[in-house]
Amino acid sequence: MDHRSGILKATEDNITRTRAALLLHPIGHPDRGSLVNNLSLGLSDRFEQTGHLEDLNESIQLNRDVLLLRPMGHPDRGSSIHNLSLGLFNRFHQTGHFVDLDESIHLSRDALLLHPMGHQDRGSSIHNLSLGLINRFQQTGHLEDLDESIQLNRDALLIRPMGHPDRNSSLNNLILSLSDRFNRTGHLENLDESIQLNRDAILLHPIGHPARGTLIHNLSLGLSNRFNQTGHLEDLDESIQLSRDVLLLIPGATQTMVLHSTTSMRFCSVPWATQTMILHSTTLVWASGTALSRQAIWKTLRKMHFYSIPWATETMVPHSTASMHFYSVPWATQTVVLHSTTSVWASGIASSRQSAYQRPNRQLRIFYSPVSDCLKAVKNWVIFTQLHPDLAQSNLDAHIMGLSIISRYLSMMPIISLQYQHLSSVIKLPEFVSDGASQAIHLGQLTLAVEIIEQGRGLLWSELRGLRTPMDRLRVLDPSLVDELMQIHHQLEILSMQNSADRGIPLVKLLRRYRKFLDLRPFLGRKSFDELKSAAKHGPIIVVNCNRYRSDILIVLDQNSPVLISLVEGLYEQVETLMEQLTEARFLIKASPKRYNHVLRATLKDLWELVVSPVVTKLQELQIPKMSRIFWCPTSILSMLPLHAAGPISPGTKEFLPDLYISSYTPTLTALIDAFNTNKSSLQLPHLLVAGQYDKSLPRTKEEINQVLQYQTHIPITSVEGSAATKEVLEKALVDHEWLHIASHGTLVPGKPFSSYFSLAGGSHFTLLDIIRLNLPNATFAFLSACHTAEQSPDSVHNEVIHLAAAMQFSGFRGVVGTMWEMADIDGPDMVKDFYSHLFSDENLSRCNEVGAQARALSEAIKKMRGRKGVTLERWVNFVHIGA
């Protein structure tokens, strides 16, 4: 029996004895708490040796039981809280469930309160809380977590002076936290302090110390980063020398080989200095001589990379996905720069694929989430394959895997504001969906391209919609699960829409119940193209994939496969330029309105030539009748531009796209399917709720409301206006009305889309988050007569399409009229008069609630607006229709 087997045997014997002892100490026995605690520790030990998650799960539950036996005031309560926090922390790194990390942080705070200044365990409590916060920062990108972690590490150093056995870990944590802060903010003072602390740490680790190589490696990276910021060549030179020092730790390395492998870095300076120098250097050593034992090099690399993981110590076992994805980086560089062999390239791909698919058997504490590791591995897999035509299918497989991982990642973090933060600042794959679709189109897999765009566009809406998914299909599979799952979904939906990251114990308990249903998500989730094409039953859907490699249009019809239109090369860059120019001109509109009108006109002309004209030509070939409805579903930054108003159709004319077809937008095909497939009656006349908030800045809003109220003889109308138009009154009234017309200030909050709002009475705000909390099964149509209701800020995650109008559609409204930017108050009364007079005419009144009736009414109102003297281009382009 080897040493490791002997340790495991001893652990299992201890567990068996403790279980037997527990049978002799029933509930109420004074020694039961100690025995339960011992059993929990034994199971935790066995988990660290075997990686069996069931041991960790039981250990966590036992720690909860121990806490019940050790109430406030018990001398051992602090240690029990610590054990439970550590168990949850470890499980987070096994499963990626964010709720475990959140609860672990909450418990670490409790433990710190029980360990005041002077307590022997205060240092470890500070350390544990710091680790939790830095991990949450890595998950959410919230800078306040990182800043608190830095301050905690400073506090820890005060109670862990020179010579303290744990000082090195606190010092290393502070170094890495400051480095992370530099990477996040670009503040050079954080990098400077990190470098100086790293120098101090090296002095505390003499030659021969197992952690010295890691510290030298980290200092090399810090100096490399500073060189890229300042251009000071001495930092680069020192970084290269430090890389040589570390390379000499590799078995079999010689001075000549190390010199050869690092000299080129001086000449490459900027491009390669930003990379992990030790990795790039070592691949050169690997490729340069047969004298080296490649097995020995690989073993050393694994050890050195493991040490470079934040919070790792020399006692941890380096067998994890976290290190595997690092190994793949140098293979890409080696192949591109050094023209390495195919076998080495294949090794990199295989490593990344394995990292993406494999859930590692982690030993002790490796402080990275497996899901996060898998995302990084997928990204490397994409990088390896994207430039090689013969690896196109593998590249497509990587994108499909990545989308699946991202979706699972979000499902583990069921708080919508955190999900959005993750998409915008942590996942950092803004073109991932578009790239995957482009690859599918390149391979001729058009239906798959539509499925990829659908899966990756509007991820947050899809996640929330999944919590409202009808259970009919699941009821057929297993009726016993439906009631419980629906109850959990309802509670999760409420909690997921709260702003704070700290939802406390209710969310923890709820998600613990929900975990067993996660495997059902594929069954309830991704739709095939055969299902998706039903979204086109009321008109073609134009899916525009705007991508840096290639841009294409896929026209989805309800009876056929997608129709492909390949767009001009370089479209992505041209659209970027259009967006930048339009945004800048819009920002300066008050100072120079004529310039904005000129830029908008040029933008509409370019959109016609680049994107819309090819679509119209194809629609005519497909014999789609003039003035039929069409639905736009653009990706990336193209979703910010007014495709619906492109033109003029030909030089010198005043005809635009609205003269040919009636355009609507949809965030996703699924959203459109849901809108079409409701049980809402289109035969009954709707009940219309008019909500208005007017003041001196909106002088014509009262007139607008009166225009709507004129139609009380046609349909039932309820008015809530002025001081009566509070958020509470509005939310209550919405339940009993199918239609909503809201006239108020609309405000876009850059960087915080869920905080965008309508202004209501008493200074209250009806926010986007308030809207999506609503569940309005009877709603059919909303007219949002306010500014910015269908606008996304330039810094948003464009594919998520998060604005007030989309939120209305999500909450239940089948169709919505919104605005792409500021709305002129003067336009309200005339627009409303033209819109509703068309809907409620003798000819159309009986059909006013039918699918498409409101889109046609908006088309007619815009036509009249365009003919009105003095109406500028931007005023009529502003209005859009979304949904059915």
mmCIF file with all atom_site columns, N, CA and C in Angstrom, residues 47 51-54 56-57 60 87-102 139 358-362 366 368-374 405 407-413 511-512 515-516 518-519:
data_model
loop_
_atom_site.group_PDB
_atom_site.id
_atom_site.type_symbol
_atom_site.label_atom_id
_atom_site.label_alt_id
_atom_site.label_comp_id
_atom_site.label_asym_id
_atom_site.label_entity_id
_atom_site.label_seq_id
_atom_site.pdbx_PDB_ins_code
_atom_site.Cartn_x
_atom_site.Cartn_y
_atom_site.Cartn_z
_atom_site.occupancy
_atom_site.B_iso_or_equiv
_atom_site.pdbx_formal_charge
_atom_site.auth_seq_id
_atom_site.auth_comp_id
_atom_site.auth_asym_id
_atom_site.auth_atom_id
_atom_site.pdbx_PDB_model_num
ATOM 1   N N  . PHE A 1 47  ? -13.094 14.120 0.526   1.00 0.00 ? 47  PHE A N  1
ATOM 2   C CA . PHE A 1 47  ? -13.365 14.853 -0.715  1.00 0.00 ? 47  PHE A CA 1
ATOM 3   C C  . PHE A 1 47  ? -12.072 15.393 -1.319  1.00 0.00 ? 47  PHE A C  1
ATOM 4   N N  . GLY A 1 51  ? -12.081 13.744 -4.544  1.00 0.00 ? 51  GLY A N  1
ATOM 5   C CA . GLY A 1 51  ? -12.853 14.628 -5.407  1.00 0.00 ? 51  GLY A CA 1
ATOM 6   C C  . GLY A 1 51  ? -14.310 14.254 -5.547  1.00 0.00 ? 51  GLY A C  1
ATOM 7   N N  . HIS A 1 52  ? -14.807 13.330 -4.705  1.00 0.00 ? 52  HIS A N  1
ATOM 8   C CA . HIS A 1 52  ? -16.203 12.900 -4.795  1.00 0.00 ? 52  HIS A CA 1
ATOM 9   C C  . HIS A 1 52  ? -17.104 13.971 -4.186  1.00 0.00 ? 52  HIS A C  1
ATOM 10  N N  . LEU A 1 53  ? -17.957 14.554 -5.017  1.00 0.00 ? 53  LEU A N  1
ATOM 11  C CA . LEU A 1 53  ? -18.753 15.696 -4.593  1.00 0.00 ? 53  LEU A CA 1
ATOM 12  C C  . LEU A 1 53  ? -19.769 15.317 -3.513  1.00 0.00 ? 53  LEU A C  1
ATOM 13  N N  . GLU A 1 54  ? -20.215 14.059 -3.504  1.00 0.00 ? 54  GLU A N  1
ATOM 14  C CA . GLU A 1 54  ? -21.202 13.671 -2.487  1.00 0.00 ? 54  GLU A CA 1
ATOM 15  C C  . GLU A 1 54  ? -20.637 13.794 -1.075  1.00 0.00 ? 54  GLU A C  1
ATOM 16  N N  . LEU A 1 56  ? -18.452 16.119 -0.146  1.00 0.00 ? 56  LEU A N  1
ATOM 17  C CA . LEU A 1 56  ? -18.479 17.548 0.161   1.00 0.00 ? 56  LEU A CA 1
ATOM 18  C C  . LEU A 1 56  ? -19.900 17.993 0.488   1.00 0.00 ? 56  LEU A C  1
ATOM 19  N N  . ASN A 1 57  ? -20.879 17.514 -0.282  1.00 0.00 ? 57  ASN A N  1
ATOM 20  C CA . ASN A 1 57  ? -22.276 17.884 -0.015  1.00 0.00 ? 57  ASN A CA 1
ATOM 21  C C  . ASN A 1 57  ? -22.711 17.449 1.382   1.00 0.00 ? 57  ASN A C  1
ATOM 22  N N  . ILE A 1 60  ? -21.079 19.631 4.054   1.00 0.00 ? 60  ILE A N  1
ATOM 23  C CA . ILE A 1 60  ? -21.736 20.937 4.177   1.00 0.00 ? 60  ILE A CA 1
ATOM 24  C C  . ILE A 1 60  ? -23.016 20.816 4.997   1.00 0.00 ? 60  ILE A C  1
ATOM 25  N N  . GLY A 1 87  ? -16.451 24.919 3.144   1.00 0.00 ? 87  GLY A N  1
ATOM 26  C CA . GLY A 1 87  ? -17.095 23.885 2.338   1.00 0.00 ? 87  GLY A CA 1
ATOM 27  C C  . GLY A 1 87  ? -17.864 24.464 1.164   1.00 0.00 ? 87  GLY A C  1
ATOM 28  N N  . LEU A 1 88  ? -18.607 25.533 1.410   1.00 0.00 ? 88  LEU A N  1
ATOM 29  C CA . LEU A 1 88  ? -19.352 26.179 0.335   1.00 0.00 ? 88  LEU A CA 1
ATOM 30  C C  . LEU A 1 88  ? -18.409 26.773 -0.702  1.00 0.00 ? 88  LEU A C  1
ATOM 31  N N  . PHE A 1 89  ? -17.301 27.319 -0.220  1.00 0.00 ? 89  PHE A N  1
ATOM 32  C CA . PHE A 1 89  ? -16.301 27.885 -1.120  1.00 0.00 ? 89  PHE A CA 1
ATOM 33  C C  . PHE A 1 89  ? -15.738 26.807 -2.044  1.00 0.00 ? 89  PHE A C  1
ATOM 34  N N  . ASN A 1 90  ? -15.438 25.650 -1.460  1.00 0.00 ? 90  ASN A N  1
ATOM 35  C CA . ASN A 1 90  ? -14.910 24.541 -2.267  1.00 0.00 ? 90  ASN A CA 1
ATOM 36  C C  . ASN A 1 90  ? -15.943 24.034 -3.265  1.00 0.00 ? 90  ASN A C  1
ATOM 37  N N  . ARG A 1 91  ? -17.214 23.981 -2.813  1.00 0.00 ? 91  ARG A N  1
ATOM 38  C CA . ARG A 1 91  ? -18.241 23.491 -3.737  1.00 0.00 ? 91  ARG A CA 1
ATOM 39  C C  . ARG A 1 91  ? -18.454 24.469 -4.886  1.00 0.00 ? 91  ARG A C  1
ATOM 40  N N  . PHE A 1 92  ? -18.332 25.759 -4.600  1.00 0.00 ? 92  PHE A N  1
ATOM 41  C CA . PHE A 1 92  ? -18.424 26.745 -5.677  1.00 0.00 ? 92  PHE A CA 1
ATOM 42  C C  . PHE A 1 92  ? -17.398 26.453 -6.763  1.00 0.00 ? 92  PHE A C  1
ATOM 43  N N  . HIS A 1 93  ? -16.192 26.068 -6.366  1.00 0.00 ? 93  HIS A N  1
ATOM 44  C CA . HIS A 1 93  ? -15.152 25.808 -7.355  1.00 0.00 ? 93  HIS A CA 1
ATOM 45  C C  . HIS A 1 93  ? -15.316 24.464 -8.038  1.00 0.00 ? 93  HIS A C  1
ATOM 46  N N  . GLN A 1 94  ? -16.172 23.629 -7.495  1.00 0.00 ? 94  GLN A N  1
ATOM 47  C CA . GLN A 1 94  ? -16.486 22.381 -8.181  1.00 0.00 ? 94  GLN A CA 1
ATOM 48  C C  . GLN A 1 94  ? -17.634 22.555 -9.160  1.00 0.00 ? 94  GLN A C  1
ATOM 49  N N  . THR A 1 95  ? -18.653 23.303 -8.766  1.00 0.00 ? 95  THR A N  1
ATOM 50  C CA . THR A 1 95  ? -19.886 23.374 -9.545  1.00 0.00 ? 95  THR A CA 1
ATOM 51  C C  . THR A 1 95  ? -20.091 24.700 -10.246 1.00 0.00 ? 95  THR A C  1
ATOM 52  N N  . GLY A 1 96  ? -19.420 25.756 -9.749  1.00 0.00 ? 96  GLY A N  1
ATOM 53  C CA . GLY A 1 96  ? -19.631 27.078 -10.312 1.00 0.00 ? 96  GLY A CA 1
ATOM 54  C C  . GLY A 1 96  ? -20.893 27.764 -9.844  1.00 0.00 ? 96  GLY A C  1
ATOM 55  N N  . HIS A 1 97  ? -21.624 27.166 -8.891  1.00 0.00 ? 97  HIS A N  1
ATOM 56  C CA . HIS A 1 97  ? -22.861 27.776 -8.405  1.00 0.00 ? 97  HIS A CA 1
ATOM 57  C C  . HIS A 1 97  ? -22.531 29.021 -7.596  1.00 0.00 ? 97  HIS A C  1
ATOM 58  N N  . PHE A 1 98  ? -22.899 30.161 -8.146  1.00 0.00 ? 98  PHE A N  1
ATOM 59  C CA . PHE A 1 98  ? -22.551 31.435 -7.537  1.00 0.00 ? 98  PHE A CA 1
ATOM 60  C C  . PHE A 1 98  ? -23.157 31.587 -6.147  1.00 0.00 ? 98  PHE A C  1
ATOM 61  N N  . VAL A 1 99  ? -24.307 30.967 -5.931  1.00 0.00 ? 99  VAL A N  1
ATOM 62  C CA . VAL A 1 99  ? -24.979 31.123 -4.641  1.00 0.00 ? 99  VAL A CA 1
ATOM 63  C C  . VAL A 1 99  ? -24.135 30.565 -3.505  1.00 0.00 ? 99  VAL A C  1
ATOM 64  N N  . ASP A 1 100 ? -23.332 29.535 -3.772  1.00 0.00 ? 100 ASP A N  1
ATOM 65  C CA . ASP A 1 100 ? -22.437 28.992 -2.741  1.00 0.00 ? 100 ASP A CA 1
ATOM 66  C C  . ASP A 1 100 ? -21.365 30.015 -2.369  1.00 0.00 ? 100 ASP A C  1
ATOM 67  N N  . LEU A 1 101 ? -20.827 30.695 -3.366  1.00 0.00 ? 101 LEU A N  1
ATOM 68  C CA . LEU A 1 101 ? -19.822 31.727 -3.090  1.00 0.00 ? 101 LEU A CA 1
ATOM 69  C C  . LEU A 1 101 ? -20.441 32.863 -2.288  1.00 0.00 ? 101 LEU A C  1
ATOM 70  N N  . ASP A 1 102 ? -21.638 33.273 -2.672  1.00 0.00 ? 102 ASP A N  1
ATOM 71  C CA . ASP A 1 102 ? -22.308 34.365 -1.979  1.00 0.00 ? 102 ASP A CA 1
ATOM 72  C C  . ASP A 1 102 ? -22.551 34.026 -0.507  1.00 0.00 ? 102 ASP A C  1
ATOM 73  N N  . GLN A 1 139 ? -15.858 36.879 -10.694 1.00 0.00 ? 139 GLN A N  1
ATOM 74  C CA . GLN A 1 139 ? -17.111 36.438 -11.287 1.00 0.00 ? 139 GLN A CA 1
ATOM 75  C C  . GLN A 1 139 ? -17.956 37.598 -11.797 1.00 0.00 ? 139 GLN A C  1
ATOM 76  N N  . GLN A 1 358 ? -14.001 18.825 -19.638 1.00 0.00 ? 358 GLN A N  1
ATOM 77  C CA . GLN A 1 358 ? -13.708 18.083 -18.413 1.00 0.00 ? 358 GLN A CA 1
ATOM 78  C C  . GLN A 1 358 ? -14.055 18.879 -17.173 1.00 0.00 ? 358 GLN A C  1
ATOM 79  N N  . ARG A 1 359 ? -14.687 18.208 -16.223 1.00 0.00 ? 359 ARG A N  1
ATOM 80  C CA . ARG A 1 359 ? -14.830 18.775 -14.882 1.00 0.00 ? 359 ARG A CA 1
ATOM 81  C C  . ARG A 1 359 ? -13.714 18.171 -14.044 1.00 0.00 ? 359 ARG A C  1
ATOM 82  N N  . PRO A 1 360 ? -12.764 18.941 -13.616 1.00 0.00 ? 360 PRO A N  1
ATOM 83  C CA . PRO A 1 360 ? -11.556 18.380 -13.005 1.00 0.00 ? 360 PRO A CA 1
ATOM 84  C C  . PRO A 1 360 ? -11.804 17.793 -11.629 1.00 0.00 ? 360 PRO A C  1
ATOM 85  N N  . ASN A 1 361 ? -10.944 16.838 -11.279 1.00 0.00 ? 361 ASN A N  1
ATOM 86  C CA . ASN A 1 361 ? -10.928 16.311 -9.919  1.00 0.00 ? 361 ASN A CA 1
ATOM 87  C C  . ASN A 1 361 ? -9.926  17.152 -9.142  1.00 0.00 ? 361 ASN A C  1
ATOM 88  N N  . ARG A 1 362 ? -10.426 18.186 -8.467  1.00 0.00 ? 362 ARG A N  1
ATOM 89  C CA . ARG A 1 362 ? -9.529  19.140 -7.809  1.00 0.00 ? 362 ARG A CA 1
ATOM 90  C C  . ARG A 1 362 ? -9.212  18.691 -6.409  1.00 0.00 ? 362 ARG A C  1
ATOM 91  N N  . ILE A 1 366 ? -8.232  25.057 -5.113  1.00 0.00 ? 366 ILE A N  1
ATOM 92  C CA . ILE A 1 366 ? -7.754  25.743 -6.299  1.00 0.00 ? 366 ILE A CA 1
ATOM 93  C C  . ILE A 1 366 ? -8.799  26.794 -6.624  1.00 0.00 ? 366 ILE A C  1
ATOM 94  N N  . TYR A 1 368 ? -10.316 28.806 -8.687  1.00 0.00 ? 368 TYR A N  1
ATOM 95  C CA . TYR A 1 368 ? -10.948 29.240 -9.912  1.00 0.00 ? 368 TYR A CA 1
ATOM 96  C C  . TYR A 1 368 ? -12.165 28.359 -10.155 1.00 0.00 ? 368 TYR A C  1
ATOM 97  N N  . SER A 1 369 ? -13.208 28.959 -10.690 1.00 0.00 ? 369 SER A N  1
ATOM 98  C CA . SER A 1 369 ? -14.424 28.213 -10.982 1.00 0.00 ? 369 SER A CA 1
ATOM 99  C C  . SER A 1 369 ? -14.233 27.343 -12.210 1.00 0.00 ? 369 SER A C  1
ATOM 100 N N  . PRO A 1 370 ? -14.676 26.074 -12.182 1.00 0.00 ? 370 PRO A N  1
ATOM 101 C CA . PRO A 1 370 ? -14.560 25.221 -13.361 1.00 0.00 ? 370 PRO A CA 1
ATOM 102 C C  . PRO A 1 370 ? -15.267 25.811 -14.575 1.00 0.00 ? 370 PRO A C  1
ATOM 103 N N  . VAL A 1 371 ? -16.423 26.444 -14.393 1.00 0.00 ? 371 VAL A N  1
ATOM 104 C CA . VAL A 1 371 ? -17.121 27.011 -15.535 1.00 0.00 ? 371 VAL A CA 1
ATOM 105 C C  . VAL A 1 371 ? -16.298 28.138 -16.143 1.00 0.00 ? 371 VAL A C  1
ATOM 106 N N  . SER A 1 372 ? -15.701 28.952 -15.286 1.00 0.00 ? 372 SER A N  1
ATOM 107 C CA . SER A 1 372 ? -14.835 30.026 -15.782 1.00 0.00 ? 372 SER A CA 1
ATOM 108 C C  . SER A 1 372 ? -13.643 29.450 -16.523 1.00 0.00 ? 372 SER A C  1
ATOM 109 N N  . ASP A 1 373 ? -13.064 28.395 -15.982 1.00 0.00 ? 373 ASP A N  1
ATOM 110 C CA . ASP A 1 373 ? -11.938 27.742 -16.647 1.00 0.00 ? 373 ASP A CA 1
ATOM 111 C C  . ASP A 1 373 ? -12.344 27.221 -18.021 1.00 0.00 ? 373 ASP A C  1
ATOM 112 N N  . CYS A 1 374 ? -13.528 26.603 -18.078 1.00 0.00 ? 374 CYS A N  1
ATOM 113 C CA . CYS A 1 374 ? -13.997 26.055 -19.346 1.00 0.00 ? 374 CYS A CA 1
ATOM 114 C C  . CYS A 1 374 ? -14.186 27.147 -20.385 1.00 0.00 ? 374 CYS A C  1
ATOM 115 N N  . ILE A 1 405 ? -21.825 26.669 -22.394 1.00 0.00 ? 405 ILE A N  1
ATOM 116 C CA . ILE A 1 405 ? -21.193 26.969 -21.108 1.00 0.00 ? 405 ILE A CA 1
ATOM 117 C C  . ILE A 1 405 ? -21.668 28.324 -20.582 1.00 0.00 ? 405 ILE A C  1
ATOM 118 N N  . SER A 1 407 ? -24.472 29.830 -21.176 1.00 0.00 ? 407 SER A N  1
ATOM 119 C CA . SER A 1 407 ? -25.855 29.689 -20.717 1.00 0.00 ? 407 SER A CA 1
ATOM 120 C C  . SER A 1 407 ? -25.902 29.036 -19.343 1.00 0.00 ? 407 SER A C  1
ATOM 121 N N  . ARG A 1 408 ? -25.090 28.013 -19.157 1.00 0.00 ? 408 ARG A N  1
ATOM 122 C CA . ARG A 1 408 ? -25.053 27.352 -17.843 1.00 0.00 ? 408 ARG A CA 1
ATOM 123 C C  . ARG A 1 408 ? -24.476 28.298 -16.791 1.00 0.00 ? 408 ARG A C  1
ATOM 124 N N  . TYR A 1 409 ? -23.481 29.062 -17.190 1.00 0.00 ? 409 TYR A N  1
ATOM 125 C CA . TYR A 1 409 ? -22.863 30.039 -16.292 1.00 0.00 ? 409 TYR A CA 1
ATOM 126 C C  . TYR A 1 409 ? -23.926 30.999 -15.749 1.00 0.00 ? 409 TYR A C  1
ATOM 127 N N  . LEU A 1 410 ? -24.766 31.502 -16.649 1.00 0.00 ? 410 LEU A N  1
ATOM 128 C CA . LEU A 1 410 ? -25.792 32.454 -16.235 1.00 0.00 ? 410 LEU A CA 1
ATOM 129 C C  . LEU A 1 410 ? -26.841 31.793 -15.346 1.00 0.00 ? 410 LEU A C  1
ATOM 130 N N  . SER A 1 411 ? -27.170 30.541 -15.645 1.00 0.00 ? 411 SER A N  1
ATOM 131 C CA . SER A 1 411 ? -28.185 29.862 -14.845 1.00 0.00 ? 411 SER A CA 1
ATOM 132 C C  . SER A 1 411 ? -27.719 29.631 -13.419 1.00 0.00 ? 411 SER A C  1
ATOM 133 N N  . MET A 1 412 ? -26.400 29.593 -13.217 1.00 0.00 ? 412 MET A N  1
ATOM 134 C CA . MET A 1 412 ? -25.866 29.426 -11.871 1.00 0.00 ? 412 MET A CA 1
ATOM 135 C C  . MET A 1 412 ? -25.838 30.748 -11.105 1.00 0.00 ? 412 MET A C  1
ATOM 136 N N  . MET A 1 413 ? -26.100 31.845 -11.811 1.00 0.00 ? 413 MET A N  1
ATOM 137 C CA . MET A 1 413 ? -26.051 33.173 -11.195 1.00 0.00 ? 413 MET A CA 1
ATOM 138 C C  . MET A 1 413 ? -27.387 33.857 -11.484 1.00 0.00 ? 413 MET A C  1
ATOM 139 N N  . LEU A 1 511 ? -32.199 27.950 -4.373  1.00 0.00 ? 511 LEU A N  1
ATOM 140 C CA . LEU A 1 511 ? -31.344 27.400 -5.415  1.00 0.00 ? 511 LEU A CA 1
ATOM 141 C C  . LEU A 1 511 ? -30.874 25.990 -5.092  1.00 0.00 ? 511 LEU A C  1
ATOM 142 N N  . ARG A 1 512 ? -30.784 25.696 -3.809  1.00 0.00 ? 512 ARG A N  1
ATOM 143 C CA . ARG A 1 512 ? -30.413 24.340 -3.435  1.00 0.00 ? 512 ARG A CA 1
ATOM 144 C C  . ARG A 1 512 ? -31.475 23.357 -3.917  1.00 0.00 ? 512 ARG A C  1
ATOM 145 N N  . ARG A 1 515 ? -31.273 23.115 -7.962  1.00 0.00 ? 515 ARG A N  1
ATOM 146 C CA . ARG A 1 515 ? -30.140 22.465 -8.634  1.00 0.00 ? 515 ARG A CA 1
ATOM 147 C C  . ARG A 1 515 ? -30.533 21.140 -9.289  1.00 0.00 ? 515 ARG A C  1
ATOM 148 N N  . LYS A 1 516 ? -31.415 20.406 -8.631  1.00 0.00 ? 516 LYS A N  1
ATOM 149 C CA . LYS A 1 516 ? -31.744 19.086 -9.170  1.00 0.00 ? 516 LYS A CA 1
ATOM 150 C C  . LYS A 1 516 ? -32.516 19.175 -10.487 1.00 0.00 ? 516 LYS A C  1
ATOM 151 N N  . LEU A 1 518 ? -31.604 21.462 -12.881 1.00 0.00 ? 518 LEU A N  1
ATOM 152 C CA . LEU A 1 518 ? -30.765 22.103 -13.897 1.00 0.00 ? 518 LEU A CA 1
ATOM 153 C C  . LEU A 1 518 ? -30.585 21.225 -15.128 1.00 0.00 ? 518 LEU A C  1
ATOM 154 N N  . ASP A 1 519 ? -30.552 19.905 -14.916 1.00 0.00 ? 519 ASP A N  1
ATOM 155 C CA . ASP A 1 519 ? -30.364 19.014 -16.050 1.00 0.00 ? 519 ASP A CA 1
ATOM 156 C C  . ASP A 1 519 ? -31.561 19.018 -16.997 1.00 0.00 ? 519 ASP A C  1
#
